Amino acid sequence: MTTEILGVIATYGITLLLAWPLARYIVKVFRGDRTWSDFMSPVERLFFKISGIDPKEEMDWKQHMKALLTINLVWFVYAFFVLMFQDKLPLNPDGNPGQSADLAFNTAISFVVNCNLQHYAGETGVTYFTQLFVLAFLQFVSAATGIAALIVVFKAMKEKTTTKLGNFWDIFLKTITRILLPLSVVIGLIFIFNGMPASYAGKDTVITMQGDTVNVSRGPAAGFVAIKHLGTNGGGFFGANSAHPLENPNYVTWMTEMVAQVVIPIAMVFALGMFIQKRKFANVIFGIMTIGMLCLLIPSIQQEVAGNPRIAQMGIQQATGAMEGKEVRFGAAATGYWSTVTTIISTGSICGWHDSTMPLTGMMQLLGMMLNCFYGGCGVGILNYYIFIIIAVFISGLMVGRTPEFMGHKLEAREVKIAALITLLSPFLILAGTALSSWVVAHHPDMDWAMKPSAWLNNPSYHGFSEMLYEYTSSNANNGSGFEGLGDGNIFWNVTTGFVLILGRFLPIIGSVAIAGLMASKKYIPESAGTLRTDSLTFGAMTFAVIIILTALSYFPALALGPIAEYFSL
């Protein structure tokens, strides 16, 4: 067990060591400095020439959001129809069928919004063509969308007074060509050399050690898994995700996948301080995010290592921890680390079954997604944290009787209203969806649907409620993981979570960019003795308190009905 914990510490340490130079490189890319990746410039110019885009044309925040939403709509329509008719397209050696309209609707939205909530099994639900030219493609562009939106906010925070916030298409394309693509190649090569398949052949027939003959799915998984984690997407090439031995062959790939999914979110925090030349401010944000992460991680590992009390009451020793649903190659501690990190940064991948974790670990996973701002996904983690900063600045201003200011600009009613609406959005989507599904299960269990509501839950009582709460929480947080005891592959869950996916992704992005754009357009006010310092530990603690209090007020009743009640029932 000590070895497992040391492996967790080493993995996080390697992530930090890589995040700092990556942050410096990211800043150089978006500042327009010379970098080693300038050899991609001809490719970028070709894209702009073909599309008729002037990458030097400055945009305000509204133009940025118009471009972002328009191109995402195009990707959704493309993905929807290709998924429905994938059985008629090439690269389908296993003869997988096309998806139904409701499943294609959910899958297309899910990958467009960087959630990758999969209501299908990767081996049988999609083809090699759609894995590569729809899902892997969307994993690149959805990650680039989040980072591009964050760079707009960086530019707004850096300038004293401006409406010119760069060009969306230039930022977006450079995110792919200069950051995501080169890193994915390196990570993909590590995976290939460690046994992850990169083949276009169909299923292989093998004889197991027991003498059984089985068909084993394979395919071009290495490149897919690389961007799956680097872009904090999380969609598995195989149904079992990174618990599948071909999607995570050994401890080297485990560490690589863990580093890949955390390195960009942390690097973007460091890049914030470098880009706006306020490193102390970024260090405070990083400190608060890390404290938040540890508050979720330590109880999770402790719960998994301690084992299940029900099994202990039977007189059974659990020297390796609570191993139900765990990958024996990695163990309870490593699974606890993965499950925490993958939920706080919105990757949503798994190396063990979240549905089998202890009740309090499940609550930590839920809290990580409900908060959705401790490191967070590519770009959107800081955007979500930015909303809490605005609220903290506003409350601090009220407490000291001064007009709240942030980065030299007055914070007025319009910006606070946007922040308040975005803060209330997540609880509304999560709790309303959970209430609706609970009502259907309780009052219409035998409704004559393709899958009756009475068959949705594999677990009764508190855990069954948690399964439904988790599904909507994961959808709203663009996470994609699930308590997979839930029967979610039907029209009810495909449609309801689909709309939560859309609103939970784009409204917070629009809100954060709008606040930053509106603030940047105001007259700059130089700092004075009465200016609220946002780079102090006091302000960091204030922001942390705001995050915790708002989350506790919003979600405690639902958590009390689910994981907390389940914990006390043990």
Coordinates of C-alpha atoms in Angstrom, one line a residue:
M1 CA 0.0 0.0 0.0
T2 CA 2.9 2.3 0.8
T3 CA 4.3 1.7 -2.7
E4 CA 0.9 2.6 -4.2
I5 CA 0.8 5.9 -2.3
L6 CA 4.4 6.7 -3.3
G7 CA 3.4 6.1 -6.9
V8 CA 0.6 8.6 -6.5
I9 CA 2.9 11.2 -5.0
A10 CA 5.6 10.6 -7.8
T11 CA 2.9 10.9 -10.5
Y12 CA 1.7 14.3 -9.2
G13 CA 5.3 15.5 -8.7
I14 CA 6.1 14.6 -12.4
T15 CA 3.0 16.5 -13.4
L16 CA 4.2 19.7 -11.7
L17 CA 7.7 19.4 -13.1
L18 CA 6.2 19.2 -16.6
A19 CA 3.5 21.8 -16.1
W20 CA 5.9 24.8 -15.5
P21 CA 7.9 24.6 -18.8
L22 CA 4.7 23.8 -20.7
A23 CA 3.1 27.0 -19.2
R24 CA 6.1 29.0 -20.5
Y25 CA 5.7 27.5 -23.9
I26 CA 1.9 28.1 -24.0
V27 CA 2.5 31.8 -23.1
K28 CA 5.1 32.2 -25.9
V29 CA 2.7 30.6 -28.4
F30 CA -0.2 33.0 -27.6
R31 CA 2.0 36.0 -27.2
G32 CA 3.3 35.5 -30.7
D33 CA 7.0 34.8 -29.7
R34 CA 9.3 32.6 -31.6
T35 CA 9.0 28.9 -30.6
W36 CA 10.3 25.5 -31.9
S37 CA 6.8 24.8 -33.3
D38 CA 6.9 27.7 -35.9
F39 CA 7.4 25.0 -38.6
M40 CA 3.6 24.6 -38.4
S41 CA 3.1 28.2 -39.7
P42 CA 2.8 27.1 -43.4
V43 CA 0.1 24.6 -42.4
E44 CA -1.8 27.3 -40.4
R45 CA -1.6 29.8 -43.3
L46 CA -2.9 27.1 -45.7
F47 CA -6.0 26.6 -43.4
F48 CA -6.6 30.3 -43.2
K49 CA -6.2 30.8 -47.0
I50 CA -8.6 28.0 -47.8
S51 CA -11.2 29.2 -45.3
G52 CA -10.8 32.9 -46.2
I53 CA -10.0 33.9 -42.6
D54 CA -7.8 36.8 -41.7
P55 CA -6.0 35.6 -38.5
K56 CA -4.9 39.2 -37.7
E57 CA -8.4 40.6 -37.6
E58 CA -9.1 41.6 -34.0
M59 CA -12.4 40.5 -32.4
D60 CA -14.4 41.7 -29.4
W61 CA -15.9 39.2 -27.0
K62 CA -19.2 38.9 -28.8
Q63 CA -17.4 38.1 -32.1
H64 CA -15.4 35.5 -30.3
M65 CA -18.5 33.8 -28.9
K66 CA -20.3 34.0 -32.3
A67 CA -17.4 32.2 -33.9
L68 CA -17.2 29.6 -31.1
L69 CA -20.9 28.7 -31.1
T70 CA -21.2 28.7 -34.9
I71 CA -18.4 26.2 -35.5
N72 CA -19.5 24.0 -32.6
L73 CA -23.0 23.8 -34.2
V74 CA -21.4 22.7 -37.5
W75 CA -19.4 20.0 -35.7
F76 CA -22.6 18.7 -33.9
V77 CA -24.5 18.4 -37.2
Y78 CA -21.6 16.6 -38.8
A79 CA -21.1 14.2 -35.9
F80 CA -24.9 13.5 -35.6
F81 CA -25.4 12.3 -39.1
V82 CA -22.1 10.4 -39.4
L83 CA -22.9 8.4 -36.2
M84 CA -26.4 7.5 -37.5
F85 CA -25.0 6.2 -40.8
Q86 CA -21.7 4.8 -39.7
D87 CA -22.6 1.3 -40.8
K88 CA -22.6 2.5 -44.4
L89 CA -19.1 4.0 -44.1
P90 CA -15.7 2.4 -44.4
L91 CA -13.4 1.2 -41.6
N92 CA -16.0 -1.0 -40.0
P93 CA -14.4 -4.5 -39.9
D94 CA -16.6 -5.7 -37.1
G95 CA -19.8 -4.7 -38.8
N96 CA -21.1 -2.4 -36.0
P97 CA -24.5 -0.9 -36.7
G98 CA -25.4 2.8 -37.0
Q99 CA -26.6 4.6 -33.9
S100 CA -30.3 5.5 -33.2
A101 CA -31.3 9.1 -33.5
D102 CA -31.4 9.7 -29.7
L103 CA -28.1 8.0 -29.1
A104 CA -26.4 9.9 -31.9
F105 CA -27.9 13.1 -30.5
N106 CA -26.4 12.4 -27.1
T107 CA -23.0 11.1 -28.4
A108 CA -22.5 14.0 -30.8
I109 CA -23.3 16.7 -28.2
S110 CA -21.3 14.9 -25.5
F111 CA -18.1 14.9 -27.6
V112 CA -18.7 18.4 -29.0
V113 CA -18.9 19.8 -25.4
N114 CA -15.8 17.9 -24.2
C115 CA -17.9 15.6 -21.9
N116 CA -17.7 12.2 -23.7
L117 CA -20.6 10.8 -21.7
Q118 CA -20.8 7.4 -23.5
H119 CA -24.2 5.6 -23.5
Y120 CA -22.7 2.9 -25.7
A121 CA -19.8 0.5 -25.5
G122 CA -16.8 1.6 -27.6
E123 CA -16.1 -1.8 -29.1
T124 CA -19.7 -2.3 -30.5
G125 CA -21.2 1.2 -30.5
V126 CA -19.0 2.9 -33.0
T127 CA -16.7 2.0 -35.9
Y128 CA -13.0 2.7 -36.5
F129 CA -14.1 5.5 -38.9
T130 CA -16.3 7.3 -36.3
Q131 CA -13.7 6.7 -33.6
L132 CA -11.1 8.5 -35.7
F133 CA -12.9 11.0 -37.9
V134 CA -15.7 12.0 -35.5
L135 CA -14.8 11.2 -31.9
A136 CA -11.0 11.7 -31.9
F137 CA -11.5 14.8 -34.1
L138 CA -14.0 16.2 -31.6
Q139 CA -11.7 15.5 -28.7
F140 CA -9.1 17.8 -30.3
V141 CA -11.5 20.6 -31.2
S142 CA -13.5 20.6 -28.0
A143 CA -10.3 20.9 -25.9
A144 CA -9.1 23.7 -28.2
T145 CA -12.4 25.5 -27.8
G146 CA -12.1 25.6 -24.0
I147 CA -8.5 26.8 -24.2
A148 CA -9.3 29.4 -26.9
A149 CA -12.1 30.9 -24.7
L150 CA -9.6 31.1 -21.7
I151 CA -7.0 32.9 -23.8
V152 CA -9.6 35.5 -24.6
V153 CA -10.1 36.0 -20.9
F154 CA -6.3 36.2 -20.4
K155 CA -6.1 39.0 -23.0
A156 CA -9.0 40.8 -21.4
M157 CA -7.3 40.6 -18.0
K158 CA -4.0 41.8 -19.3
E159 CA -5.1 44.9 -21.1
K160 CA -6.0 48.1 -19.3
T161 CA -8.8 49.2 -21.6
T162 CA -9.6 47.4 -24.9
T163 CA -12.3 45.7 -26.9
K164 CA -9.7 44.0 -29.2
L165 CA -9.1 40.5 -27.8
G166 CA -7.3 38.7 -30.5
N167 CA -8.7 36.4 -33.2
F168 CA -10.6 33.3 -32.2
W169 CA -9.6 31.3 -35.3
D170 CA -5.9 32.1 -34.8
I171 CA -6.0 31.1 -31.1
F172 CA -8.1 28.0 -31.8
L173 CA -5.9 26.6 -34.6
K174 CA -2.6 27.3 -32.8
T175 CA -4.0 25.4 -29.8
I176 CA -4.3 22.3 -32.0
T177 CA -1.2 22.6 -34.1
R178 CA 1.2 24.0 -31.5
I179 CA 0.0 22.3 -28.3
L180 CA -2.5 19.4 -28.5
L181 CA -1.2 17.7 -31.7
P182 CA 2.6 17.6 -30.8
L183 CA 1.9 16.4 -27.3
S184 CA -0.5 13.8 -28.5
V185 CA 2.1 12.4 -30.9
V186 CA 4.6 12.0 -28.0
I187 CA 2.0 10.4 -25.7
G188 CA 0.7 8.1 -28.4
L189 CA 4.2 6.8 -29.1
I190 CA 4.7 6.0 -25.4
F191 CA 1.4 4.1 -25.5
I192 CA 2.4 2.1 -28.6
F193 CA 5.7 1.1 -27.2
N194 CA 4.0 -0.1 -24.1
G195 CA 1.6 -2.4 -25.9
M196 CA -1.5 -0.3 -26.7
P197 CA -2.9 -1.3 -30.1
A198 CA -2.7 0.9 -33.1
S199 CA -4.1 -1.5 -35.7
Y200 CA -7.0 -1.3 -38.1
A201 CA -7.6 -5.0 -38.0
G202 CA -10.9 -6.4 -36.6
K203 CA -11.4 -8.6 -33.6
D204 CA -8.8 -11.2 -32.8
T205 CA -9.6 -14.7 -31.7
V206 CA -7.5 -15.9 -28.8
I207 CA -7.5 -18.8 -26.3
T208 CA -7.5 -17.8 -22.7
M209 CA -5.5 -19.4 -19.9
Q210 CA -8.7 -21.2 -19.0
G211 CA -9.0 -22.7 -22.5
D212 CA -11.9 -20.5 -23.6
T213 CA -12.0 -19.1 -27.1
V214 CA -12.9 -15.4 -27.1
N215 CA -13.0 -12.6 -29.6
V216 CA -10.9 -9.6 -28.5
S217 CA -11.6 -6.1 -29.9
R218 CA -8.7 -4.0 -30.9
G219 CA -8.2 -1.0 -33.2
P220 CA -6.3 2.3 -33.5
A221 CA -6.5 3.0 -29.7
A222 CA -3.2 4.6 -28.9
G223 CA -3.7 8.0 -30.7
F224 CA -7.3 8.1 -29.5
V225 CA -6.3 7.6 -25.8
A226 CA -3.6 10.2 -26.1
I227 CA -6.0 13.1 -26.9
K228 CA -8.6 11.5 -24.7
H229 CA -6.5 12.4 -21.6
L230 CA -4.5 15.4 -22.9
G231 CA -7.6 17.2 -23.9
T232 CA -9.4 16.3 -20.6
N233 CA -12.0 14.5 -22.7
G234 CA -12.2 11.0 -21.2
G235 CA -14.0 9.1 -23.8
G236 CA -12.9 5.5 -23.9
F237 CA -11.9 3.6 -27.1
F238 CA -13.2 0.5 -25.3
G239 CA -16.3 0.3 -23.1
A240 CA -14.3 -0.3 -19.9
N241 CA -12.2 2.8 -20.6
S242 CA -8.8 2.8 -19.0
A243 CA -9.7 -0.2 -16.9
H244 CA -9.4 -2.2 -20.1
P245 CA -5.9 -3.8 -20.4
L246 CA -5.5 -2.7 -24.0
E247 CA -6.4 0.9 -23.1
N248 CA -4.1 0.9 -20.1
P249 CA -1.6 -2.0 -20.4
N250 CA 0.7 -1.3 -17.5
Y251 CA 1.9 1.1 -14.7
V252 CA 3.9 3.2 -17.2
T253 CA 0.7 3.9 -19.3
W254 CA -1.2 4.5 -16.0
M255 CA 1.3 7.2 -15.0
T256 CA 1.4 8.6 -18.5
E257 CA -2.4 8.9 -18.7
M258 CA -2.6 10.5 -15.2
V259 CA 0.1 13.1 -16.1
A260 CA -1.5 13.8 -19.5
Q261 CA -4.9 14.6 -18.1
V262 CA -3.6 16.9 -15.4
V263 CA -0.7 18.7 -17.0
I264 CA -2.5 21.2 -19.2
P265 CA -5.1 22.3 -16.5
I266 CA -2.2 23.0 -14.1
A267 CA 0.0 24.6 -16.8
M268 CA -2.9 27.0 -17.7
V269 CA -2.9 28.3 -14.1
F270 CA 0.8 29.0 -14.3
A271 CA 0.4 30.5 -17.8
L272 CA -2.2 32.9 -16.4
G273 CA 0.3 34.5 -14.1
M274 CA 3.0 34.6 -16.8
F275 CA 0.6 36.0 -19.5
I276 CA -0.9 38.9 -17.4
Q277 CA 2.4 39.3 -15.4
K278 CA 0.8 38.6 -12.1
R279 CA 2.5 35.5 -11.0
K280 CA 1.6 35.9 -7.3
F281 CA -2.1 36.0 -8.3
A282 CA -1.7 32.8 -10.2
N283 CA 0.2 31.2 -7.3
V284 CA -2.7 32.0 -5.0
I285 CA -5.2 30.4 -7.4
F286 CA -3.0 27.3 -7.8
G287 CA -2.7 27.1 -4.0
I288 CA -6.4 27.2 -3.4
M289 CA -7.0 24.7 -6.2
T290 CA -4.5 22.3 -4.8
I291 CA -5.9 22.6 -1.3
G292 CA -9.3 21.9 -2.7
M293 CA -8.0 18.9 -4.6
L294 CA -6.3 17.5 -1.4
C295 CA -9.5 18.0 0.6
L296 CA -11.2 15.6 -1.9
L297 CA -8.3 13.3 -2.5
I298 CA -7.2 12.4 1.0
P299 CA -10.6 11.2 2.2
S300 CA -11.0 9.2 -1.0
I301 CA -7.8 7.3 -0.7
Q302 CA -8.4 6.8 3.0
Q303 CA -11.8 5.3 2.4
E304 CA -10.6 3.0 -0.4
V305 CA -7.5 1.8 1.5
A306 CA -9.5 1.2 4.7
G307 CA -11.8 -1.3 3.0
N308 CA -15.6 -2.0 3.2
P309 CA -16.9 -2.2 6.8
R310 CA -19.6 -4.7 5.7
I311 CA -16.9 -7.1 4.5
A312 CA -14.9 -6.5 7.7
Q313 CA -17.9 -7.4 9.8
M314 CA -17.8 -10.8 8.1
G315 CA -14.3 -11.4 9.5
I316 CA -12.6 -11.0 6.1
Q317 CA -9.3 -9.2 6.0
Q318 CA -8.9 -6.5 3.3
A319 CA -5.1 -6.0 3.2
T320 CA -5.3 -4.4 -0.2
G321 CA -8.3 -2.2 0.6
A322 CA -11.8 -2.1 -0.9
M323 CA -11.1 -4.0 -4.1
E324 CA -14.6 -4.4 -5.5
G325 CA -14.5 -2.7 -8.9
K326 CA -10.8 -2.0 -8.7
E327 CA -8.1 -2.9 -11.2
V328 CA -5.9 -5.3 -9.3
R329 CA -2.8 -4.1 -11.4
F330 CA -3.1 -0.6 -9.8
G331 CA -4.9 -1.1 -6.5
A332 CA -7.1 0.9 -4.2
A333 CA -4.9 4.0 -3.6
A334 CA -4.1 4.5 -7.3
T335 CA -7.8 4.2 -8.2
G336 CA -8.7 6.7 -5.4
Y337 CA -6.2 9.2 -6.9
W338 CA -7.5 8.6 -10.5
S339 CA -11.2 8.9 -9.5
T340 CA -10.5 12.2 -7.7
V341 CA -8.4 13.8 -10.4
T342 CA -10.6 12.6 -13.2
T343 CA -13.7 14.3 -11.6
I344 CA -12.1 17.6 -10.5
I345 CA -10.6 18.2 -14.0
S346 CA -13.6 17.0 -16.0
T347 CA -11.8 14.2 -17.8
G348 CA -14.2 11.5 -16.6
S349 CA -12.1 8.5 -17.6
I350 CA -11.8 5.6 -15.2
C351 CA -9.3 2.9 -14.2
G352 CA -11.8 1.3 -11.8
W353 CA -15.6 1.3 -11.4
H354 CA -16.8 4.5 -9.8
D355 CA -20.1 2.8 -9.0
S356 CA -18.1 0.4 -6.7
T357 CA -16.2 3.0 -4.7
M358 CA -17.1 3.6 -1.0
P359 CA -20.0 6.1 -0.4
L360 CA -17.8 9.0 0.8
T361 CA -15.4 8.5 -2.2
G362 CA -18.5 8.7 -4.4
M363 CA -19.4 11.9 -2.6
M364 CA -15.9 13.3 -3.2
Q365 CA -16.3 12.5 -6.9
L366 CA -19.7 14.3 -7.0
L367 CA -18.3 17.3 -5.2
G368 CA -15.3 17.5 -7.6
M369 CA -17.8 17.8 -10.5
M370 CA -20.2 20.1 -8.6
L371 CA -17.4 22.5 -7.8
N372 CA -15.8 22.0 -11.2
C373 CA -13.1 24.6 -10.6
F374 CA -10.2 22.8 -8.9
Y375 CA -7.8 22.7 -11.9
G376 CA -10.8 21.8 -14.1
G377 CA -10.8 20.9 -17.8
C378 CA -8.7 22.4 -20.5
G379 CA -9.5 26.1 -20.2
V380 CA -12.8 25.8 -18.5
G381 CA -11.4 25.1 -15.1
I382 CA -10.0 28.6 -14.7
L383 CA -13.1 30.0 -16.4
N384 CA -15.3 28.4 -13.7
Y385 CA -12.9 29.7 -11.0
Y386 CA -13.1 33.1 -12.5
I387 CA -16.8 33.2 -11.8
F388 CA -16.1 32.5 -8.1
I389 CA -13.4 35.3 -8.1
I390 CA -16.0 37.8 -9.3
I391 CA -18.4 36.8 -6.6
A392 CA -15.7 36.9 -4.0
V393 CA -14.6 40.4 -5.1
F394 CA -18.2 41.6 -5.0
I395 CA -18.8 40.2 -1.4
S396 CA -15.4 41.6 -0.2
G397 CA -16.3 45.0 -1.6
L398 CA -19.6 45.0 0.3
M399 CA -17.9 43.9 3.5
V400 CA -15.5 46.9 3.5
G401 CA -17.9 49.4 2.0
R402 CA -16.1 50.1 -1.2
T403 CA -16.9 49.7 -4.9
P404 CA -15.6 46.3 -5.9
E405 CA -12.7 46.4 -8.4
F406 CA -10.9 43.6 -10.2
M407 CA -7.7 44.1 -12.3
G408 CA -8.2 47.8 -12.4
H409 CA -11.8 47.8 -13.5
K410 CA -15.0 48.4 -11.5
L411 CA -17.2 45.4 -11.0
E412 CA -20.8 46.6 -11.5
A413 CA -24.3 45.1 -11.4
R414 CA -24.2 43.7 -14.9
E415 CA -21.2 41.5 -14.3
V416 CA -22.4 40.4 -10.9
K417 CA -25.8 39.4 -12.3
I418 CA -24.1 37.3 -15.0
A419 CA -21.8 35.6 -12.4
A420 CA -24.8 34.9 -10.1
L421 CA -26.8 33.4 -13.0
I422 CA -23.9 31.1 -14.0
T423 CA -23.5 30.1 -10.3
L424 CA -27.1 29.1 -10.0
L425 CA -27.2 27.3 -13.4
S426 CA -25.4 24.2 -12.3
P427 CA -27.5 23.4 -9.2
F428 CA -30.6 24.0 -11.3
L429 CA -29.6 21.6 -14.1
I430 CA -28.3 18.9 -11.7
L431 CA -31.1 19.0 -9.2
A432 CA -34.0 19.5 -11.7
G433 CA -32.7 16.6 -13.8
T434 CA -32.3 14.3 -10.7
A435 CA -35.8 15.3 -9.4
L436 CA -37.4 14.5 -12.8
S437 CA -35.8 11.1 -13.1
S438 CA -36.6 10.3 -9.4
W439 CA -40.2 11.2 -10.0
V440 CA -40.4 9.0 -13.0
V441 CA -38.9 6.0 -11.2
A442 CA -41.1 6.5 -8.1
H443 CA -44.4 7.2 -9.8
H444 CA -44.2 5.6 -13.3
P445 CA -41.8 2.6 -12.9
D446 CA -43.7 0.5 -15.4
M447 CA -44.1 3.1 -18.2
D448 CA -44.2 1.3 -21.5
W449 CA -40.9 2.5 -22.8
A450 CA -38.2 0.5 -24.6
M451 CA -36.6 0.3 -21.1
K452 CA -39.0 0.7 -18.2
P453 CA -37.9 3.1 -15.5
S454 CA -38.1 0.3 -13.0
A455 CA -35.1 -1.3 -14.8
W456 CA -33.0 1.8 -14.8
L457 CA -31.3 1.2 -11.4
N458 CA -29.2 -1.8 -10.6
N459 CA -29.0 -0.6 -7.0
P460 CA -31.9 0.4 -4.7
S461 CA -32.4 3.0 -2.1
Y462 CA -29.6 5.6 -1.5
H463 CA -27.2 4.3 -4.0
G464 CA -29.8 4.2 -6.7
F465 CA -30.5 7.9 -6.0
S466 CA -26.8 8.6 -6.2
E467 CA -26.6 7.0 -9.6
M468 CA -29.2 9.4 -11.0
L469 CA -27.6 12.4 -9.2
Y470 CA -24.2 11.4 -10.6
E471 CA -25.4 11.2 -14.2
Y472 CA -26.7 14.7 -14.3
T473 CA -23.8 16.1 -12.3
S474 CA -21.4 14.5 -14.7
S475 CA -23.3 15.9 -17.7
N476 CA -23.4 19.4 -16.3
A477 CA -19.7 19.3 -15.5
N478 CA -18.7 18.0 -19.0
N479 CA -17.2 15.1 -17.2
G480 CA -18.6 11.9 -18.7
S481 CA -17.9 9.4 -15.9
G482 CA -20.8 7.6 -14.4
F483 CA -22.1 5.3 -11.7
E484 CA -22.6 2.6 -14.3
G485 CA -25.2 0.7 -12.4
L486 CA -27.6 3.1 -14.1
G487 CA -29.3 1.9 -17.3
D488 CA -28.7 5.1 -19.3
G489 CA -28.8 3.8 -22.9
N490 CA -32.3 4.8 -23.6
I491 CA -34.2 7.8 -25.0
F492 CA -35.0 9.4 -21.6
W493 CA -31.4 9.6 -20.5
N494 CA -30.0 10.4 -24.0
V495 CA -32.3 13.4 -24.5
T496 CA -32.4 14.8 -20.9
T497 CA -28.7 14.6 -20.4
G498 CA -28.1 15.9 -23.9
F499 CA -29.8 19.2 -23.0
V500 CA -27.9 19.4 -19.7
L501 CA -24.7 18.9 -21.7
I502 CA -25.4 21.8 -24.0
L503 CA -26.4 24.3 -21.3
G504 CA -23.7 23.2 -18.8
R505 CA -20.9 23.7 -21.3
F506 CA -21.7 26.8 -23.3
L507 CA -23.5 29.1 -20.8
P508 CA -20.6 29.2 -18.3
I509 CA -18.1 29.8 -21.2
I510 CA -20.3 32.7 -22.5
G511 CA -20.7 34.1 -19.0
S512 CA -17.0 34.1 -18.2
V513 CA -16.0 35.6 -21.5
A514 CA -18.7 38.2 -21.4
I515 CA -17.7 39.4 -17.9
A516 CA -14.0 39.6 -18.9
G517 CA -14.9 41.4 -22.1
L518 CA -17.2 43.9 -20.4
M519 CA -14.6 44.6 -17.7
A520 CA -11.8 45.1 -20.2
S521 CA -13.9 47.7 -22.1
K522 CA -14.2 49.9 -19.0
K523 CA -11.8 52.7 -18.0
Y524 CA -8.8 51.5 -16.2
I525 CA -8.4 52.5 -12.6
P526 CA -4.8 52.5 -11.2
E527 CA -4.2 50.7 -8.0
S528 CA -4.3 52.7 -4.8
A529 CA -4.0 52.1 -1.0
G530 CA -7.7 51.2 -0.9
T531 CA -7.6 48.7 -3.8
L532 CA -8.5 45.1 -2.8
R533 CA -5.5 42.9 -3.3
T534 CA -6.5 39.7 -5.2
D535 CA -3.1 38.2 -4.9
S536 CA -3.1 37.8 -1.2
L537 CA -3.7 34.7 0.9
T538 CA -6.6 36.5 2.6
F539 CA -8.4 36.9 -0.7
G540 CA -7.5 33.3 -1.7
A541 CA -9.2 32.1 1.6
M542 CA -12.2 34.3 0.8
T543 CA -12.6 32.7 -2.6
F544 CA -12.2 29.2 -1.1
A545 CA -14.9 30.1 1.4
V546 CA -17.3 31.4 -1.3
I547 CA -16.8 28.1 -3.3
I548 CA -17.5 25.9 -0.3
I549 CA -20.4 27.8 1.1
L550 CA -22.2 28.1 -2.3
T551 CA -21.7 24.4 -3.0
A552 CA -22.8 23.4 0.5
L553 CA -26.0 25.4 0.3
S554 CA -26.8 24.2 -3.2
Y555 CA -26.0 20.5 -3.0
F556 CA -26.0 19.3 0.7
P557 CA -29.7 18.1 0.7
A558 CA -29.1 16.0 -2.4
L559 CA -25.8 14.6 -1.0
A560 CA -27.6 13.8 2.3
L561 CA -30.1 11.7 0.4
G562 CA -27.5 9.8 -1.5
P563 CA -23.9 9.1 -0.5
I564 CA -24.1 10.5 3.1
A565 CA -27.1 8.4 3.9
E566 CA -25.5 5.4 2.3
Y567 CA -22.3 5.9 4.4
F568 CA -24.3 5.9 7.6
S569 CA -26.3 2.8 6.4
L570 CA -23.0 0.8 6.5

